[in-house]
């Protein structure tokens, strides 16, 4: 086995053409086995095997520096840079993260997990190299789907200003996570069809030189071009045409489904965990499709992740022009929603908590200053969400909830969520965001008759005394459990409150609590700094009421165990009850 | 006078060619007089007079909808849409804002003040129009300088997906605020040189149709093209070549200086307020230029506003390749800084507080997850900063200070600032941001020997009892004044603390304060929600210490009087002292 002998990129350089092809075959086999058992980004990695071999054959990493955009296609790179065991042996699978990571290897230069950042980051590496008067190549590898993101386009535009070495490999497999959206993909198609010869060329229009490789999965063709551009003295784009999911028939055919995979049966391609339970995504699609039929101005918006809204290919067809995928372009998604709302439409933008981060200024300027009545639904904003350091959903409250005019709501159940969505689509006064709870969806069949237009009215679920528990979103349940412990252990019957609103304080209710309560606790599924609980602490600052804020520490967690993190942050019912008892 | 007769766009349509030219002349004269007395955006507006007349001649606003990017060029539009008096009569100058504003007129659709948003917002208007089955044109007007911003490029890329009417007028005057930066400007140049005929065309590469108008200040040529594209059924770019500052010789010659102007003498072009006092901008340039000579890896970065860093054209020349203007591309600026820092350089990115908002995800992902030791200096982060609703500097603390790993510092004087900058450039452990105080720069000549590497150690400036005053940044002085009132009125001798750090709490010191203090107050020059003070309130939540947080209410202020806003927010020394007295 050749792969077994690859301990560093230099080992690739020693191989002849036939051996390089064998290596590609072995790598693909290893990837398939690992992905079938472990899950991970599938299509992008299978497509980049040959290009990665060619890159390491030609360039001298780490002196030459490779930056992989979003890292969805960095597995082959890891296999060739001393981390093969994590792809060959099940007991080592978890030795590496799913993203590039300098703590793992000197061949990685950044922790990267969001799209569209590679070109600008690579420009920085190149600029420092030039300031230091050093030599070496800097290579950004970016998939076509990432090109539509603002930071990527900014970076491509800026790159020519370097006037020195920078190589941007555009991995064009004609797909984003789902199909590509945006006018530039027409240009990529034209370039593919003309074998790179078309005069109209996005990259040249950005001031960059350009090379095209039709056979993007042919190692020798790739090596030839990389050798040509090596040590170039001005930025050049190498546009390679690869096949997403190459080497696994189901993935070649169903590219969207195989962008990422959970563990699956290698023989049949069927997922091992075949559960199709109702979740917030399916509920959202179901609700919106029904609404779209009632009202032609209801429109669902995604920025390249239609699945989060529950809009499968079939449902997108059903929605027709009432479903818009802007491609990976979150800023435009928010601005588009604002524009639609200002002109009388009813937009709903569904987005992961970690990606709404890409739109702070659009939320503030395009949406909230204009008080545009658009709806945003944030998914996986929770410690129970994705747990890679680049994909955490625990920062959206400080980011969003301190923007004036925004009404940010926190449902605790499916029924509350749908009632909030219903209200938000009807009203025309506020930009509204809804933060879906993490973990399994709770559905209790309760009818919700609350008027969410009466802003910042919290709901008292249980009247008690001494202690008041304000449990926000996901952590409402945790608050109830902590209250039970207090009751059982110390006979305290706490008041339990579901605040619903993240963006405002129910001053009348909080004032009232002062009469019968000595301790008020808050619980939120996110970091404490800048969050919900601190607003309550500020409110009670001049009073006798003691306030305990429960939530997560401000830090970047990575691949954590939820139960452990909860424990470390005093977030078990038992710990919460004990902390309260100390204050009484 | 023709302008006097223009009460609405319909009045423009009645004019013949000669009258239209006279109108342009009158508008330019009125603009010159108003700008010389009042100040405002100069160059962009003078260049757009003819195009705006032609737009209103051809299109039917408000049925046809015009969206002006960043609004730097919206004055002529305001003059033709019922707001001429604000440009003709000094007593009415303040009837309008400097930006587009739906509260002023049905001909404005958004409040816009940040760049690069128009195309995406216009896409939203167009999409809603289509969903409603209505007719009408949607026109985005965007200056060439704004094209480099990620949101603009995203919007251009997305627009073709509309498959319906959208007109993007690209106002190309070959300038951003300073000279343009980025590869796409080479393409604009090529298009100008070939009268729009070059095959390589950025806009066509984005899937858009394209028209070129060489005589961008010729009303009849503009009318002809706008009539051609009116009611088009797929998105089209109209690229017009205008002259920035047209009609005023000093502005035609010195385009950068005349992008924006303070009141000036119309005859000589000299500013009326000729003060050239030292400020944080000049101090920064002076410090960095000296550093650059010592260390070739020190590099200053701006995103299209070199003046904020004090880098005039002359100083930029002096810095050479150690000064980088990425153009209006804030996301790339942060990523670039991170890349430079990771590769051993010493980047300093200087940016207005209101524009650092455009980079939340880059701060979090590109910079802080990677712990890249770059330096960011935020200017005008203060209630004393710009006071248009789109340019406020009172939101950066909640936006930035809750991102893990960032060290956000708040100097109170020039000396502290330079000591922090010095430390930040030396250290290699943390991403550091420095929030410059608002108002006039304070310089007290004090030597600063504090080691800022010992994170979150606040400094006790005066030891006292009962009350502790923690005054952050600009408001440190305010805290001292409030303390004086307390001393004079009630004989209280408060402890006074300069916290220096926005991003962390000095737990040891705060614990110590519990012994001799019953009230701790915090003061910060920004909104309270998600800010610094709330962290202190949370810390003391379970203690007997009372906490009062002073700062601004979470709201969008617009063209406010600082003293009034301070009073409304209980931010005079007297009010603060009284609020404290109530707690004792």
mmCIF file of C-alpha atoms in Angstrom, chain A residues 65 109-111 114 117 120-121 123-125 127-129 131-132 148-151 153-155 157-158 160-161 181-184 187 199-202 204-207 296-297 299 321-322 324-326 329-332 335-336 338-340 342-343 345 354 357-358 360-362 364-366 368-370 389-390 395 398-399 401-405 503 527-530 534-535 537-538 541-544 546-549 554-556 583, chain B residues 65 109-111 114 117 120-121 123-125 127-129 131-132 148-151 153-155 157-158 160-161 181-184 187 199-202 204-207 296-297 299 321-322 324-326 329-332 335-336 338-340 342-343 345 354 357-358 360-362 364-366 368-370 389-390 395 398-399 401-405 503 527-530 534-535 537-538 541-544 546-549 554-556 583:
data_model
loop_
_atom_site.group_PDB
_atom_site.id
_atom_site.type_symbol
_atom_site.label_atom_id
_atom_site.label_comp_id
_atom_site.label_asym_id
_atom_site.label_seq_id
_atom_site.Cartn_x
_atom_site.Cartn_y
_atom_site.Cartn_z
ATOM 1 C CA UNK A 65 1.439 27.491 1.886
ATOM 2 C CA UNK A 109 -2.161 27.637 8.513
ATOM 3 C CA UNK A 110 -5.635 28.512 9.727
ATOM 4 C CA UNK A 111 -8.612 26.941 11.422
ATOM 5 C CA UNK A 114 -16.853 29.088 7.106
ATOM 6 C CA UNK A 117 -12.379 33.197 3.369
ATOM 7 C CA UNK A 120 -8.312 36.973 1.567
ATOM 8 C CA UNK A 121 -6.468 34.900 4.178
ATOM 9 C CA UNK A 123 -3.463 37.371 0.482
ATOM 10 C CA UNK A 124 -2.398 38.008 4.066
ATOM 11 C CA UNK A 125 0.128 35.156 4.028
ATOM 12 C CA UNK A 127 1.687 40.019 1.913
ATOM 13 C CA UNK A 128 3.672 39.016 5.017
ATOM 14 C CA UNK A 129 5.983 36.895 2.857
ATOM 15 C CA UNK A 131 7.200 42.275 3.608
ATOM 16 C CA UNK A 132 9.713 39.828 5.017
ATOM 17 C CA UNK A 148 -20.497 33.720 -4.473
ATOM 18 C CA UNK A 149 -19.673 34.806 -0.908
ATOM 19 C CA UNK A 150 -18.818 38.456 -0.489
ATOM 20 C CA UNK A 151 -15.498 37.875 1.220
ATOM 21 C CA UNK A 153 -15.275 38.135 -4.279
ATOM 22 C CA UNK A 154 -13.622 40.919 -2.275
ATOM 23 C CA UNK A 155 -10.509 38.771 -2.003
ATOM 24 C CA UNK A 157 -10.778 41.682 -6.467
ATOM 25 C CA UNK A 158 -8.050 42.659 -4.029
ATOM 26 C CA UNK A 160 -4.169 41.689 -8.042
ATOM 27 C CA UNK A 161 -3.015 44.526 -5.788
ATOM 28 C CA UNK A 181 -26.941 29.926 -7.864
ATOM 29 C CA UNK A 182 -25.708 33.206 -9.256
ATOM 30 C CA UNK A 183 -24.701 34.704 -12.568
ATOM 31 C CA UNK A 184 -21.025 33.875 -12.216
ATOM 32 C CA UNK A 187 -19.369 32.292 -16.768
ATOM 33 C CA UNK A 199 -12.787 36.198 -23.716
ATOM 34 C CA UNK A 200 -15.392 37.092 -21.106
ATOM 35 C CA UNK A 201 -13.751 35.829 -17.946
ATOM 36 C CA UNK A 202 -14.711 36.757 -14.416
ATOM 37 C CA UNK A 204 -9.473 38.223 -15.787
ATOM 38 C CA UNK A 205 -12.066 40.943 -15.212
ATOM 39 C CA UNK A 206 -10.865 40.969 -11.604
ATOM 40 C CA UNK A 207 -7.308 41.575 -12.815
ATOM 41 C CA UNK A 296 -48.209 34.545 -3.219
ATOM 42 C CA UNK A 297 -45.937 37.067 -1.494
ATOM 43 C CA UNK A 299 -41.129 33.638 0.054
ATOM 44 C CA UNK A 321 -40.507 31.271 -7.466
ATOM 45 C CA UNK A 322 -41.534 31.496 -3.806
ATOM 46 C CA UNK A 324 -35.058 31.673 -3.416
ATOM 47 C CA UNK A 325 -31.549 30.301 -2.985
ATOM 48 C CA UNK A 326 -29.133 33.220 -3.201
ATOM 49 C CA UNK A 329 -24.244 34.983 0.030
ATOM 50 C CA UNK A 330 -25.684 35.597 3.486
ATOM 51 C CA UNK A 331 -25.348 39.374 3.256
ATOM 52 C CA UNK A 332 -27.459 39.457 0.155
ATOM 53 C CA UNK A 335 -30.726 42.609 2.235
ATOM 54 C CA UNK A 336 -33.022 40.736 -0.149
ATOM 55 C CA UNK A 338 -35.409 43.570 3.753
ATOM 56 C CA UNK A 339 -36.153 44.714 0.210
ATOM 57 C CA UNK A 340 -38.947 42.197 -0.206
ATOM 58 C CA UNK A 342 -40.254 46.958 2.292
ATOM 59 C CA UNK A 343 -42.096 46.296 -0.946
ATOM 60 C CA UNK A 345 -43.750 40.767 0.517
ATOM 61 C CA UNK A 354 -23.248 30.111 12.950
ATOM 62 C CA UNK A 357 -22.824 35.791 11.997
ATOM 63 C CA UNK A 358 -21.871 36.709 8.444
ATOM 64 C CA UNK A 360 -24.150 41.733 11.341
ATOM 65 C CA UNK A 361 -24.067 44.917 9.312
ATOM 66 C CA UNK A 362 -26.903 43.823 7.058
ATOM 67 C CA UNK A 364 -28.263 46.404 11.581
ATOM 68 C CA UNK A 365 -28.298 48.641 8.501
ATOM 69 C CA UNK A 366 -30.332 46.959 5.777
ATOM 70 C CA UNK A 368 -33.242 46.990 11.515
ATOM 71 C CA UNK A 369 -32.610 50.681 10.836
ATOM 72 C CA UNK A 370 -35.288 50.308 8.173
ATOM 73 C CA UNK A 389 -15.194 25.287 16.743
ATOM 74 C CA UNK A 390 -16.084 26.982 13.461
ATOM 75 C CA UNK A 395 -22.874 33.365 19.960
ATOM 76 C CA UNK A 398 -24.931 38.719 21.881
ATOM 77 C CA UNK A 399 -24.548 39.299 18.151
ATOM 78 C CA UNK A 401 -30.106 40.671 20.483
ATOM 79 C CA UNK A 402 -28.308 43.968 21.041
ATOM 80 C CA UNK A 403 -29.274 45.406 17.666
ATOM 81 C CA UNK A 404 -32.030 48.003 18.120
ATOM 82 C CA UNK A 405 -35.477 47.371 16.600
ATOM 83 C CA UNK A 503 -34.424 41.385 23.008
ATOM 84 C CA UNK A 527 -22.594 32.411 26.079
ATOM 85 C CA UNK A 528 -23.363 34.665 29.027
ATOM 86 C CA UNK A 529 -21.310 37.646 27.873
ATOM 87 C CA UNK A 530 -23.553 40.134 26.141
ATOM 88 C CA UNK A 534 -26.954 40.071 31.884
ATOM 89 C CA UNK A 535 -29.862 42.337 30.987
ATOM 90 C CA UNK A 537 -28.721 41.331 36.179
ATOM 91 C CA UNK A 538 -28.499 44.981 35.117
ATOM 92 C CA UNK A 541 -28.521 45.958 39.952
ATOM 93 C CA UNK A 542 -29.932 48.589 42.309
ATOM 94 C CA UNK A 543 -32.308 46.231 44.140
ATOM 95 C CA UNK A 544 -32.082 43.662 46.924
ATOM 96 C CA UNK A 546 -29.975 38.528 43.834
ATOM 97 C CA UNK A 547 -29.466 37.358 40.285
ATOM 98 C CA UNK A 548 -27.689 34.271 39.061
ATOM 99 C CA UNK A 549 -27.053 33.976 35.333
ATOM 100 C CA UNK A 554 -17.283 33.007 26.606
ATOM 101 C CA UNK A 555 -14.836 30.689 24.840
ATOM 102 C CA UNK A 556 -14.330 28.759 21.628
ATOM 103 C CA UNK A 583 -27.858 32.440 47.829
ATOM 104 C CA UNK B 65 -38.000 52.665 -7.565
ATOM 105 C CA UNK B 109 -37.236 53.357 -0.093
ATOM 106 C CA UNK B 110 -34.532 52.733 2.455
ATOM 107 C CA UNK B 111 -32.398 54.548 4.966
ATOM 108 C CA UNK B 114 -23.189 52.110 4.425
ATOM 109 C CA UNK B 117 -25.978 47.477 -0.231
ATOM 110 C CA UNK B 120 -29.117 43.429 -3.004
ATOM 111 C CA UNK B 121 -31.776 45.748 -1.569
ATOM 112 C CA UNK B 123 -33.181 42.801 -5.817
ATOM 113 C CA UNK B 124 -35.562 42.566 -2.861
ATOM 114 C CA UNK B 125 -37.810 45.330 -4.204
ATOM 115 C CA UNK B 127 -38.556 40.219 -6.178
ATOM 116 C CA UNK B 128 -41.547 41.540 -4.211
ATOM 117 C CA UNK B 129 -42.800 43.330 -7.314
ATOM 118 C CA UNK B 131 -44.346 38.046 -6.486
ATOM 119 C CA UNK B 132 -47.155 40.599 -6.427
ATOM 120 C CA UNK B 148 -15.486 46.250 -4.235
ATOM 121 C CA UNK B 149 -17.649 45.573 -1.160
ATOM 122 C CA UNK B 150 -18.673 41.966 -0.663
ATOM 123 C CA UNK B 151 -22.383 42.672 -0.449
ATOM 124 C CA UNK B 153 -20.476 41.757 -5.544
ATOM 125 C CA UNK B 154 -22.839 39.186 -4.016
ATOM 126 C CA UNK B 155 -25.770 41.273 -5.221
ATOM 127 C CA UNK B 157 -23.870 37.875 -8.859
ATOM 128 C CA UNK B 158 -27.358 37.121 -7.558
ATOM 129 C CA UNK B 160 -29.370 37.525 -12.835
ATOM 130 C CA UNK B 161 -31.357 34.941 -10.896
ATOM 131 C CA UNK B 181 -8.132 49.754 -5.314
ATOM 132 C CA UNK B 182 -8.813 46.307 -6.677
ATOM 133 C CA UNK B 183 -8.510 44.395 -9.903
ATOM 134 C CA UNK B 184 -12.006 45.177 -11.116
ATOM 135 C CA UNK B 187 -11.746 46.170 -16.095
ATOM 136 C CA UNK B 199 -15.225 41.325 -24.527
ATOM 137 C CA UNK B 200 -13.847 40.806 -21.044
ATOM 138 C CA UNK B 201 -16.557 42.377 -18.932
ATOM 139 C CA UNK B 202 -17.076 41.895 -15.204
ATOM 140 C CA UNK B 204 -21.412 40.158 -18.315
ATOM 141 C CA UNK B 205 -19.280 37.593 -16.467
ATOM 142 C CA UNK B 206 -21.802 37.955 -13.613
ATOM 143 C CA UNK B 207 -24.620 37.132 -16.025
ATOM 144 C CA UNK B 296 9.602 46.221 7.644
ATOM 145 C CA UNK B 297 6.784 43.869 8.657
ATOM 146 C CA UNK B 299 1.835 47.336 7.813
ATOM 147 C CA UNK B 321 4.196 48.783 0.406
ATOM 148 C CA UNK B 322 3.730 49.017 4.180
ATOM 149 C CA UNK B 324 -2.400 48.741 2.084
ATOM 150 C CA UNK B 325 -5.762 50.067 0.961
ATOM 151 C CA UNK B 326 -7.989 47.088 0.175
ATOM 152 C CA UNK B 329 -13.784 45.598 1.481
ATOM 153 C CA UNK B 330 -13.808 45.438 5.263
ATOM 154 C CA UNK B 331 -14.121 41.666 5.371
ATOM 155 C CA UNK B 332 -10.981 41.258 3.349
ATOM 156 C CA UNK B 335 -8.822 38.455 6.871
ATOM 157 C CA UNK B 336 -5.751 40.076 5.363
ATOM 158 C CA UNK B 338 -5.109 37.792 10.182
ATOM 159 C CA UNK B 339 -3.086 36.247 7.354
ATOM 160 C CA UNK B 340 -0.289 38.755 7.756
ATOM 161 C CA UNK B 342 -0.152 34.363 11.101
ATOM 162 C CA UNK B 343 2.815 34.676 8.762
ATOM 163 C CA UNK B 345 3.904 40.386 10.074
ATOM 164 C CA UNK B 354 -19.561 51.935 12.351
ATOM 165 C CA UNK B 357 -19.716 46.183 11.969
ATOM 166 C CA UNK B 358 -19.245 44.828 8.463
ATOM 167 C CA UNK B 360 -18.375 40.230 12.587
ATOM 168 C CA UNK B 361 -17.749 36.831 11.072
ATOM 169 C CA UNK B 362 -14.234 37.725 9.970
ATOM 170 C CA UNK B 364 -14.777 35.724 14.952
ATOM 171 C CA UNK B 365 -13.624 33.127 12.397
ATOM 172 C CA UNK B 366 -10.661 34.531 10.490
ATOM 173 C CA UNK B 368 -10.176 35.231 16.868
ATOM 174 C CA UNK B 369 -10.585 31.477 16.419
ATOM 175 C CA UNK B 370 -7.078 31.605 14.967
ATOM 176 C CA UNK B 389 -28.324 56.981 12.165
ATOM 177 C CA UNK B 390 -26.284 54.929 9.698
ATOM 178 C CA UNK B 395 -22.674 49.507 19.005
ATOM 179 C CA UNK B 398 -21.631 44.484 22.193
ATOM 180 C CA UNK B 399 -20.571 43.471 18.692
ATOM 181 C CA UNK B 401 -16.367 42.486 23.126
ATOM 182 C CA UNK B 402 -18.321 39.247 23.336
ATOM 183 C CA UNK B 403 -16.171 37.431 20.785
ATOM 184 C CA UNK B 404 -13.849 34.975 22.565
ATOM 185 C CA UNK B 405 -10.074 35.502 22.426
ATOM 186 C CA UNK B 503 -13.363 42.176 27.173
ATOM 187 C CA UNK B 527 -25.256 51.158 24.395
ATOM 188 C CA UNK B 528 -25.729 49.281 27.650
ATOM 189 C CA UNK B 529 -27.253 46.142 26.167
ATOM 190 C CA UNK B 530 -24.569 43.522 25.735
ATOM 191 C CA UNK B 534 -23.637 44.328 32.289
ATOM 192 C CA UNK B 535 -20.649 42.046 32.827
ATOM 193 C CA UNK B 537 -23.682 43.608 37.045
ATOM 194 C CA UNK B 538 -23.573 39.877 36.417
ATOM 195 C CA UNK B 541 -25.442 39.459 40.961
ATOM 196 C CA UNK B 542 -25.102 37.142 43.975
ATOM 197 C CA UNK B 543 -23.553 39.747 46.294
ATOM 198 C CA UNK B 544 -24.765 42.603 48.466
ATOM 199 C CA UNK B 546 -25.407 47.317 44.213
ATOM 200 C CA UNK B 547 -24.484 48.040 40.645
ATOM 201 C CA UNK B 548 -25.586 50.930 38.457
ATOM 202 C CA UNK B 549 -24.728 50.788 34.758
ATOM 203 C CA UNK B 554 -30.366 50.507 22.888
ATOM 204 C CA UNK B 555 -31.903 52.537 20.078
ATOM 205 C CA UNK B 556 -31.090 54.066 16.708
ATOM 206 C CA UNK B 583 -28.774 53.765 46.339
#
